[in-house]
Amino acid sequence: EDVSFENFKFISEEKNQKYNYKIIITQYTNGVKKGENVLFETNYESNIGHFENNELDFSIIGKAINDKEYKIIFNINKNLYLKHTFELDDSKKFSIKHFFNQNMSFNKSKKALLFALVKPIKIDKNTYRDCDFALGKDKPEEWYKTFGINDYVTIEIVFE
């Protein structure tokens, strides 16, 4: 079965520092934002989802559950599970693409692109290929023009 899995860590150089963050999901159709949702947001009052020993451990699993729905599950610090289901035509063709290093540093107040749900580009009758997202990593709103992909989803994080 076509299951996508990625695992990575954010590492803080400041000892015992608490950071708030948001995980933001944006869906695009033909280059136009269809919707933007905050999937998860930490706060200073809770320890759920915060750095442990200066690390924030993320895992993501994704899978098409039928022709019209794609489900992702986040695991944060091995104790917080978040789920989200997307309505996407041809969802079985979608997969998770990552945009991070294995151990990432971060900038406060700046969005960082973590993942995208995309399907390969059709270049011939029965030939498909993945996009070279390095060309447009910082401009997902332009992927429709740059790569010709119609529907895609970005998953970003911003630390505060």
mmCIF file with all atom_site columns, C-alpha atoms in Angstrom:
data_model
loop_
_atom_site.group_PDB
_atom_site.id
_atom_site.type_symbol
_atom_site.label_atom_id
_atom_site.label_alt_id
_atom_site.label_comp_id
_atom_site.label_asym_id
_atom_site.label_entity_id
_atom_site.label_seq_id
_atom_site.pdbx_PDB_ins_code
_atom_site.Cartn_x
_atom_site.Cartn_y
_atom_site.Cartn_z
_atom_site.occupancy
_atom_site.B_iso_or_equiv
_atom_site.pdbx_formal_charge
_atom_site.auth_seq_id
_atom_site.auth_comp_id
_atom_site.auth_asym_id
_atom_site.auth_atom_id
_atom_site.pdbx_PDB_model_num
ATOM 1   C CA . GLU A 1 1   ? 0.000   0.000  0.000   1.00 0.00 ? 1   GLU A CA 1
ATOM 2   C CA . ASP A 1 2   ? 1.146   3.549  -0.709  1.00 0.00 ? 2   ASP A CA 1
ATOM 3   C CA . VAL A 1 3   ? 1.945   4.932  2.722   1.00 0.00 ? 3   VAL A CA 1
ATOM 4   C CA . SER A 1 4   ? 4.178   7.985  3.139   1.00 0.00 ? 4   SER A CA 1
ATOM 5   C CA . PHE A 1 5   ? 6.232   8.318  6.324   1.00 0.00 ? 5   PHE A CA 1
ATOM 6   C CA . GLU A 1 6   ? 8.649   11.037 7.429   1.00 0.00 ? 6   GLU A CA 1
ATOM 7   C CA . ASN A 1 7   ? 10.400  11.682 10.728  1.00 0.00 ? 7   ASN A CA 1
ATOM 8   C CA . PHE A 1 8   ? 12.490  14.682 11.845  1.00 0.00 ? 8   PHE A CA 1
ATOM 9   C CA . LYS A 1 9   ? 13.419  16.891 14.817  1.00 0.00 ? 9   LYS A CA 1
ATOM 10  C CA . PHE A 1 10  ? 13.584  20.596 15.506  1.00 0.00 ? 10  PHE A CA 1
ATOM 11  C CA . ILE A 1 11  ? 16.483  21.402 17.808  1.00 0.00 ? 11  ILE A CA 1
ATOM 12  C CA . SER A 1 12  ? 16.692  24.473 20.042  1.00 0.00 ? 12  SER A CA 1
ATOM 13  C CA . GLU A 1 13  ? 20.079  25.826 21.026  1.00 0.00 ? 13  GLU A CA 1
ATOM 14  C CA . GLU A 1 14  ? 18.514  27.557 24.035  1.00 0.00 ? 14  GLU A CA 1
ATOM 15  C CA . LYS A 1 15  ? 18.249  25.262 27.055  1.00 0.00 ? 15  LYS A CA 1
ATOM 16  C CA . ASN A 1 16  ? 14.819  24.795 28.658  1.00 0.00 ? 16  ASN A CA 1
ATOM 17  C CA . GLN A 1 17  ? 13.212  27.444 26.479  1.00 0.00 ? 17  GLN A CA 1
ATOM 18  C CA . LYS A 1 18  ? 9.495   27.114 25.763  1.00 0.00 ? 18  LYS A CA 1
ATOM 19  C CA . TYR A 1 19  ? 8.311   28.034 22.296  1.00 0.00 ? 19  TYR A CA 1
ATOM 20  C CA . ASN A 1 20  ? 4.796   28.288 21.043  1.00 0.00 ? 20  ASN A CA 1
ATOM 21  C CA . TYR A 1 21  ? 4.123   27.169 17.514  1.00 0.00 ? 21  TYR A CA 1
ATOM 22  C CA . LYS A 1 22  ? 1.324   26.631 15.039  1.00 0.00 ? 22  LYS A CA 1
ATOM 23  C CA . ILE A 1 23  ? 0.955   23.977 12.371  1.00 0.00 ? 23  ILE A CA 1
ATOM 24  C CA . ILE A 1 24  ? -0.837  25.554 9.415   1.00 0.00 ? 24  ILE A CA 1
ATOM 25  C CA . ILE A 1 25  ? -2.456  23.664 6.540   1.00 0.00 ? 25  ILE A CA 1
ATOM 26  C CA . THR A 1 26  ? -3.224  25.471 3.277   1.00 0.00 ? 26  THR A CA 1
ATOM 27  C CA . GLN A 1 27  ? -5.072  23.911 0.365   1.00 0.00 ? 27  GLN A CA 1
ATOM 28  C CA . TYR A 1 28  ? -4.624  25.313 -3.175  1.00 0.00 ? 28  TYR A CA 1
ATOM 29  C CA . THR A 1 29  ? -6.629  24.790 -6.373  1.00 0.00 ? 29  THR A CA 1
ATOM 30  C CA . ASN A 1 30  ? -5.206  26.215 -9.600  1.00 0.00 ? 30  ASN A CA 1
ATOM 31  C CA . GLY A 1 31  ? -2.860  28.413 -7.570  1.00 0.00 ? 31  GLY A CA 1
ATOM 32  C CA . VAL A 1 32  ? -5.627  29.968 -5.469  1.00 0.00 ? 32  VAL A CA 1
ATOM 33  C CA . LYS A 1 33  ? -5.845  29.398 -1.717  1.00 0.00 ? 33  LYS A CA 1
ATOM 34  C CA . LYS A 1 34  ? -8.906  27.284 -1.105  1.00 0.00 ? 34  LYS A CA 1
ATOM 35  C CA . GLY A 1 35  ? -8.518  27.418 2.648   1.00 0.00 ? 35  GLY A CA 1
ATOM 36  C CA . GLU A 1 36  ? -6.029  27.854 5.457   1.00 0.00 ? 36  GLU A CA 1
ATOM 37  C CA . ASN A 1 37  ? -6.490  26.135 8.826   1.00 0.00 ? 37  ASN A CA 1
ATOM 38  C CA . VAL A 1 38  ? -4.488  25.948 12.022  1.00 0.00 ? 38  VAL A CA 1
ATOM 39  C CA . LEU A 1 39  ? -4.252  22.222 12.750  1.00 0.00 ? 39  LEU A CA 1
ATOM 40  C CA . PHE A 1 40  ? -2.542  22.680 16.113  1.00 0.00 ? 40  PHE A CA 1
ATOM 41  C CA . GLU A 1 41  ? -1.378  25.555 18.284  1.00 0.00 ? 41  GLU A CA 1
ATOM 42  C CA . THR A 1 42  ? 0.563   25.281 21.529  1.00 0.00 ? 42  THR A CA 1
ATOM 43  C CA . ASN A 1 43  ? 0.319   27.691 24.399  1.00 0.00 ? 43  ASN A CA 1
ATOM 44  C CA . TYR A 1 44  ? 2.572   28.501 27.322  1.00 0.00 ? 44  TYR A CA 1
ATOM 45  C CA . GLU A 1 45  ? 0.122   27.068 29.863  1.00 0.00 ? 45  GLU A CA 1
ATOM 46  C CA . SER A 1 46  ? 0.469   23.486 28.693  1.00 0.00 ? 46  SER A CA 1
ATOM 47  C CA . ASN A 1 47  ? 3.419   21.154 28.191  1.00 0.00 ? 47  ASN A CA 1
ATOM 48  C CA . ILE A 1 48  ? 1.647   19.269 25.403  1.00 0.00 ? 48  ILE A CA 1
ATOM 49  C CA . GLY A 1 49  ? 3.586   19.452 22.161  1.00 0.00 ? 49  GLY A CA 1
ATOM 50  C CA . HIS A 1 50  ? 6.485   21.483 23.575  1.00 0.00 ? 50  HIS A CA 1
ATOM 51  C CA . PHE A 1 51  ? 10.223  20.879 23.283  1.00 0.00 ? 51  PHE A CA 1
ATOM 52  C CA . GLU A 1 52  ? 11.613  18.077 25.447  1.00 0.00 ? 52  GLU A CA 1
ATOM 53  C CA . ASN A 1 53  ? 15.356  18.249 26.171  1.00 0.00 ? 53  ASN A CA 1
ATOM 54  C CA . ASN A 1 54  ? 15.650  21.032 23.563  1.00 0.00 ? 54  ASN A CA 1
ATOM 55  C CA . GLU A 1 55  ? 14.108  18.840 20.830  1.00 0.00 ? 55  GLU A CA 1
ATOM 56  C CA . LEU A 1 56  ? 10.723  18.683 19.159  1.00 0.00 ? 56  LEU A CA 1
ATOM 57  C CA . ASP A 1 57  ? 10.260  15.304 17.493  1.00 0.00 ? 57  ASP A CA 1
ATOM 58  C CA . PHE A 1 58  ? 7.828   15.050 14.550  1.00 0.00 ? 58  PHE A CA 1
ATOM 59  C CA . SER A 1 59  ? 6.575   12.088 12.576  1.00 0.00 ? 59  SER A CA 1
ATOM 60  C CA . ILE A 1 60  ? 3.978   12.165 9.824   1.00 0.00 ? 60  ILE A CA 1
ATOM 61  C CA . ILE A 1 61  ? 2.181   9.307  8.122   1.00 0.00 ? 61  ILE A CA 1
ATOM 62  C CA . GLY A 1 62  ? -0.002  9.803  5.068   1.00 0.00 ? 62  GLY A CA 1
ATOM 63  C CA . LYS A 1 63  ? -2.236  7.514  3.025   1.00 0.00 ? 63  LYS A CA 1
ATOM 64  C CA . ALA A 1 64  ? -5.083  7.732  0.542   1.00 0.00 ? 64  ALA A CA 1
ATOM 65  C CA . ILE A 1 65  ? -8.101  6.109  2.170   1.00 0.00 ? 65  ILE A CA 1
ATOM 66  C CA . ASN A 1 66  ? -10.135 6.122  -1.054  1.00 0.00 ? 66  ASN A CA 1
ATOM 67  C CA . ASP A 1 67  ? -10.196 7.954  -4.431  1.00 0.00 ? 67  ASP A CA 1
ATOM 68  C CA . LYS A 1 68  ? -11.331 11.232 -2.851  1.00 0.00 ? 68  LYS A CA 1
ATOM 69  C CA . GLU A 1 69  ? -9.710  11.346 0.604   1.00 0.00 ? 69  GLU A CA 1
ATOM 70  C CA . TYR A 1 70  ? -6.135  11.489 1.885   1.00 0.00 ? 70  TYR A CA 1
ATOM 71  C CA . LYS A 1 71  ? -5.426  11.192 5.608   1.00 0.00 ? 71  LYS A CA 1
ATOM 72  C CA . ILE A 1 72  ? -2.382  12.383 7.525   1.00 0.00 ? 72  ILE A CA 1
ATOM 73  C CA . ILE A 1 73  ? -1.454  11.633 11.113  1.00 0.00 ? 73  ILE A CA 1
ATOM 74  C CA . PHE A 1 74  ? 1.120   13.685 13.020  1.00 0.00 ? 74  PHE A CA 1
ATOM 75  C CA . ASN A 1 75  ? 2.943   12.326 16.049  1.00 0.00 ? 75  ASN A CA 1
ATOM 76  C CA . ILE A 1 76  ? 4.659   15.025 18.111  1.00 0.00 ? 76  ILE A CA 1
ATOM 77  C CA . ASN A 1 77  ? 7.122   13.969 20.836  1.00 0.00 ? 77  ASN A CA 1
ATOM 78  C CA . LYS A 1 78  ? 5.681   10.457 20.681  1.00 0.00 ? 78  LYS A CA 1
ATOM 79  C CA . ASN A 1 79  ? 2.678   11.491 22.807  1.00 0.00 ? 79  ASN A CA 1
ATOM 80  C CA . LEU A 1 80  ? 0.491   13.885 20.796  1.00 0.00 ? 80  LEU A CA 1
ATOM 81  C CA . TYR A 1 81  ? -1.409  12.580 17.781  1.00 0.00 ? 81  TYR A CA 1
ATOM 82  C CA . LEU A 1 82  ? -3.142  14.873 15.300  1.00 0.00 ? 82  LEU A CA 1
ATOM 83  C CA . LYS A 1 83  ? -5.244  13.695 12.357  1.00 0.00 ? 83  LYS A CA 1
ATOM 84  C CA . HIS A 1 84  ? -6.521  15.505 9.302   1.00 0.00 ? 84  HIS A CA 1
ATOM 85  C CA . THR A 1 85  ? -8.351  14.236 6.219   1.00 0.00 ? 85  THR A CA 1
ATOM 86  C CA . PHE A 1 86  ? -8.223  16.111 2.910   1.00 0.00 ? 86  PHE A CA 1
ATOM 87  C CA . GLU A 1 87  ? -10.753 15.882 0.108   1.00 0.00 ? 87  GLU A CA 1
ATOM 88  C CA . LEU A 1 88  ? -8.640  15.534 -3.043  1.00 0.00 ? 88  LEU A CA 1
ATOM 89  C CA . ASP A 1 89  ? -9.609  14.157 -6.458  1.00 0.00 ? 89  ASP A CA 1
ATOM 90  C CA . ASP A 1 90  ? -7.380  11.227 -7.448  1.00 0.00 ? 90  ASP A CA 1
ATOM 91  C CA . SER A 1 91  ? -6.123  11.100 -3.854  1.00 0.00 ? 91  SER A CA 1
ATOM 92  C CA . LYS A 1 92  ? -4.355  7.772  -4.486  1.00 0.00 ? 92  LYS A CA 1
ATOM 93  C CA . LYS A 1 93  ? -1.867  9.637  -6.715  1.00 0.00 ? 93  LYS A CA 1
ATOM 94  C CA . PHE A 1 94  ? -0.877  12.059 -3.921  1.00 0.00 ? 94  PHE A CA 1
ATOM 95  C CA . SER A 1 95  ? 2.127   11.628 -1.681  1.00 0.00 ? 95  SER A CA 1
ATOM 96  C CA . ILE A 1 96  ? 3.946   13.601 0.990   1.00 0.00 ? 96  ILE A CA 1
ATOM 97  C CA . LYS A 1 97  ? 7.020   15.569 -0.075  1.00 0.00 ? 97  LYS A CA 1
ATOM 98  C CA . HIS A 1 98  ? 9.233   16.939 2.682   1.00 0.00 ? 98  HIS A CA 1
ATOM 99  C CA . PHE A 1 99  ? 11.110  20.236 2.785   1.00 0.00 ? 99  PHE A CA 1
ATOM 100 C CA . PHE A 1 100 ? 13.394  19.880 5.775   1.00 0.00 ? 100 PHE A CA 1
ATOM 101 C CA . ASN A 1 101 ? 16.710  18.548 6.982   1.00 0.00 ? 101 ASN A CA 1
ATOM 102 C CA . GLN A 1 102 ? 16.731  15.663 9.450   1.00 0.00 ? 102 GLN A CA 1
ATOM 103 C CA . ASN A 1 103 ? 17.602  17.966 12.384  1.00 0.00 ? 103 ASN A CA 1
ATOM 104 C CA . MET A 1 104 ? 16.288  21.461 11.673  1.00 0.00 ? 104 MET A CA 1
ATOM 105 C CA . SER A 1 105 ? 16.965  24.751 13.344  1.00 0.00 ? 105 SER A CA 1
ATOM 106 C CA . PHE A 1 106 ? 14.250  27.382 13.089  1.00 0.00 ? 106 PHE A CA 1
ATOM 107 C CA . ASN A 1 107 ? 13.581  31.102 12.985  1.00 0.00 ? 107 ASN A CA 1
ATOM 108 C CA . LYS A 1 108 ? 11.007  32.593 15.309  1.00 0.00 ? 108 LYS A CA 1
ATOM 109 C CA . SER A 1 109 ? 8.004   34.300 13.690  1.00 0.00 ? 109 SER A CA 1
ATOM 110 C CA . LYS A 1 110 ? 8.831   32.959 10.219  1.00 0.00 ? 110 LYS A CA 1
ATOM 111 C CA . LYS A 1 111 ? 6.790   30.227 8.547   1.00 0.00 ? 111 LYS A CA 1
ATOM 112 C CA . ALA A 1 112 ? 8.739   27.146 7.538   1.00 0.00 ? 112 ALA A CA 1
ATOM 113 C CA . LEU A 1 113 ? 7.397   24.785 4.892   1.00 0.00 ? 113 LEU A CA 1
ATOM 114 C CA . LEU A 1 114 ? 7.457   21.242 6.294   1.00 0.00 ? 114 LEU A CA 1
ATOM 115 C CA . PHE A 1 115 ? 5.491   19.147 3.816   1.00 0.00 ? 115 PHE A CA 1
ATOM 116 C CA . ALA A 1 116 ? 3.339   19.270 0.747   1.00 0.00 ? 116 ALA A CA 1
ATOM 117 C CA . LEU A 1 117 ? 0.766   16.812 -0.531  1.00 0.00 ? 117 LEU A CA 1
ATOM 118 C CA . VAL A 1 118 ? 1.194   16.685 -4.285  1.00 0.00 ? 118 VAL A CA 1
ATOM 119 C CA . LYS A 1 119 ? 0.712   14.326 -7.168  1.00 0.00 ? 119 LYS A CA 1
ATOM 120 C CA . PRO A 1 120 ? 3.185   13.822 -10.015 1.00 0.00 ? 120 PRO A CA 1
ATOM 121 C CA . ILE A 1 121 ? 2.926   15.892 -13.196 1.00 0.00 ? 121 ILE A CA 1
ATOM 122 C CA . LYS A 1 122 ? 1.693   14.125 -16.309 1.00 0.00 ? 122 LYS A CA 1
ATOM 123 C CA . ILE A 1 123 ? 4.253   14.735 -19.070 1.00 0.00 ? 123 ILE A CA 1
ATOM 124 C CA . ASP A 1 124 ? 3.108   12.161 -21.617 1.00 0.00 ? 124 ASP A CA 1
ATOM 125 C CA . LYS A 1 125 ? 0.261   9.706  -22.130 1.00 0.00 ? 125 LYS A CA 1
ATOM 126 C CA . ASN A 1 126 ? 1.464   7.234  -19.480 1.00 0.00 ? 126 ASN A CA 1
ATOM 127 C CA . THR A 1 127 ? 4.453   9.112  -18.073 1.00 0.00 ? 127 THR A CA 1
ATOM 128 C CA . TYR A 1 128 ? 4.524   11.079 -14.822 1.00 0.00 ? 128 TYR A CA 1
ATOM 129 C CA . ARG A 1 129 ? 7.310   12.766 -12.890 1.00 0.00 ? 129 ARG A CA 1
ATOM 130 C CA . ASP A 1 130 ? 7.759   14.569 -9.591  1.00 0.00 ? 130 ASP A CA 1
ATOM 131 C CA . CYS A 1 131 ? 8.406   18.304 -9.507  1.00 0.00 ? 131 CYS A CA 1
ATOM 132 C CA . ASP A 1 132 ? 11.762  19.809 -8.602  1.00 0.00 ? 132 ASP A CA 1
ATOM 133 C CA . PHE A 1 133 ? 10.396  21.785 -5.682  1.00 0.00 ? 133 PHE A CA 1
ATOM 134 C CA . ALA A 1 134 ? 13.804  23.291 -4.909  1.00 0.00 ? 134 ALA A CA 1
ATOM 135 C CA . LEU A 1 135 ? 12.956  25.781 -7.668  1.00 0.00 ? 135 LEU A CA 1
ATOM 136 C CA . GLY A 1 136 ? 9.848   27.073 -5.909  1.00 0.00 ? 136 GLY A CA 1
ATOM 137 C CA . LYS A 1 137 ? 10.160  25.992 -2.292  1.00 0.00 ? 137 LYS A CA 1
ATOM 138 C CA . ASP A 1 138 ? 9.588   29.472 -0.870  1.00 0.00 ? 138 ASP A CA 1
ATOM 139 C CA . LYS A 1 139 ? 6.628   30.281 -3.139  1.00 0.00 ? 139 LYS A CA 1
ATOM 140 C CA . PRO A 1 140 ? 3.985   27.552 -2.922  1.00 0.00 ? 140 PRO A CA 1
ATOM 141 C CA . GLU A 1 141 ? 1.318   29.979 -4.136  1.00 0.00 ? 141 GLU A CA 1
ATOM 142 C CA . GLU A 1 142 ? 3.144   29.936 -7.506  1.00 0.00 ? 142 GLU A CA 1
ATOM 143 C CA . TRP A 1 143 ? 3.435   26.144 -7.916  1.00 0.00 ? 143 TRP A CA 1
ATOM 144 C CA . TYR A 1 144 ? 0.422   26.113 -10.242 1.00 0.00 ? 144 TYR A CA 1
ATOM 145 C CA . LYS A 1 145 ? 2.244   28.428 -12.671 1.00 0.00 ? 145 LYS A CA 1
ATOM 146 C CA . THR A 1 146 ? 5.746   27.023 -12.096 1.00 0.00 ? 146 THR A CA 1
ATOM 147 C CA . PHE A 1 147 ? 4.933   23.296 -12.193 1.00 0.00 ? 147 PHE A CA 1
ATOM 148 C CA . GLY A 1 148 ? 1.423   23.089 -13.631 1.00 0.00 ? 148 GLY A CA 1
ATOM 149 C CA . ILE A 1 149 ? -0.025  21.209 -10.669 1.00 0.00 ? 149 ILE A CA 1
ATOM 150 C CA . ASN A 1 150 ? -3.707  21.886 -10.026 1.00 0.00 ? 150 ASN A CA 1
ATOM 151 C CA . ASP A 1 151 ? -4.379  20.704 -6.494  1.00 0.00 ? 151 ASP A CA 1
ATOM 152 C CA . TYR A 1 152 ? -1.898  20.612 -3.629  1.00 0.00 ? 152 TYR A CA 1
ATOM 153 C CA . VAL A 1 153 ? -1.657  21.135 0.096   1.00 0.00 ? 153 VAL A CA 1
ATOM 154 C CA . THR A 1 154 ? 1.130   22.748 2.126   1.00 0.00 ? 154 THR A CA 1
ATOM 155 C CA . ILE A 1 155 ? 1.851   22.093 5.787   1.00 0.00 ? 155 ILE A CA 1
ATOM 156 C CA . GLU A 1 156 ? 3.854   24.818 7.517   1.00 0.00 ? 156 GLU A CA 1
ATOM 157 C CA . ILE A 1 157 ? 5.038   25.571 11.028  1.00 0.00 ? 157 ILE A CA 1
ATOM 158 C CA . VAL A 1 158 ? 5.645   28.952 12.641  1.00 0.00 ? 158 VAL A CA 1
ATOM 159 C CA . PHE A 1 159 ? 7.382   29.386 16.005  1.00 0.00 ? 159 PHE A CA 1
ATOM 160 C CA . GLU A 1 160 ? 6.504   32.316 18.241  1.00 0.00 ? 160 GLU A CA 1
#
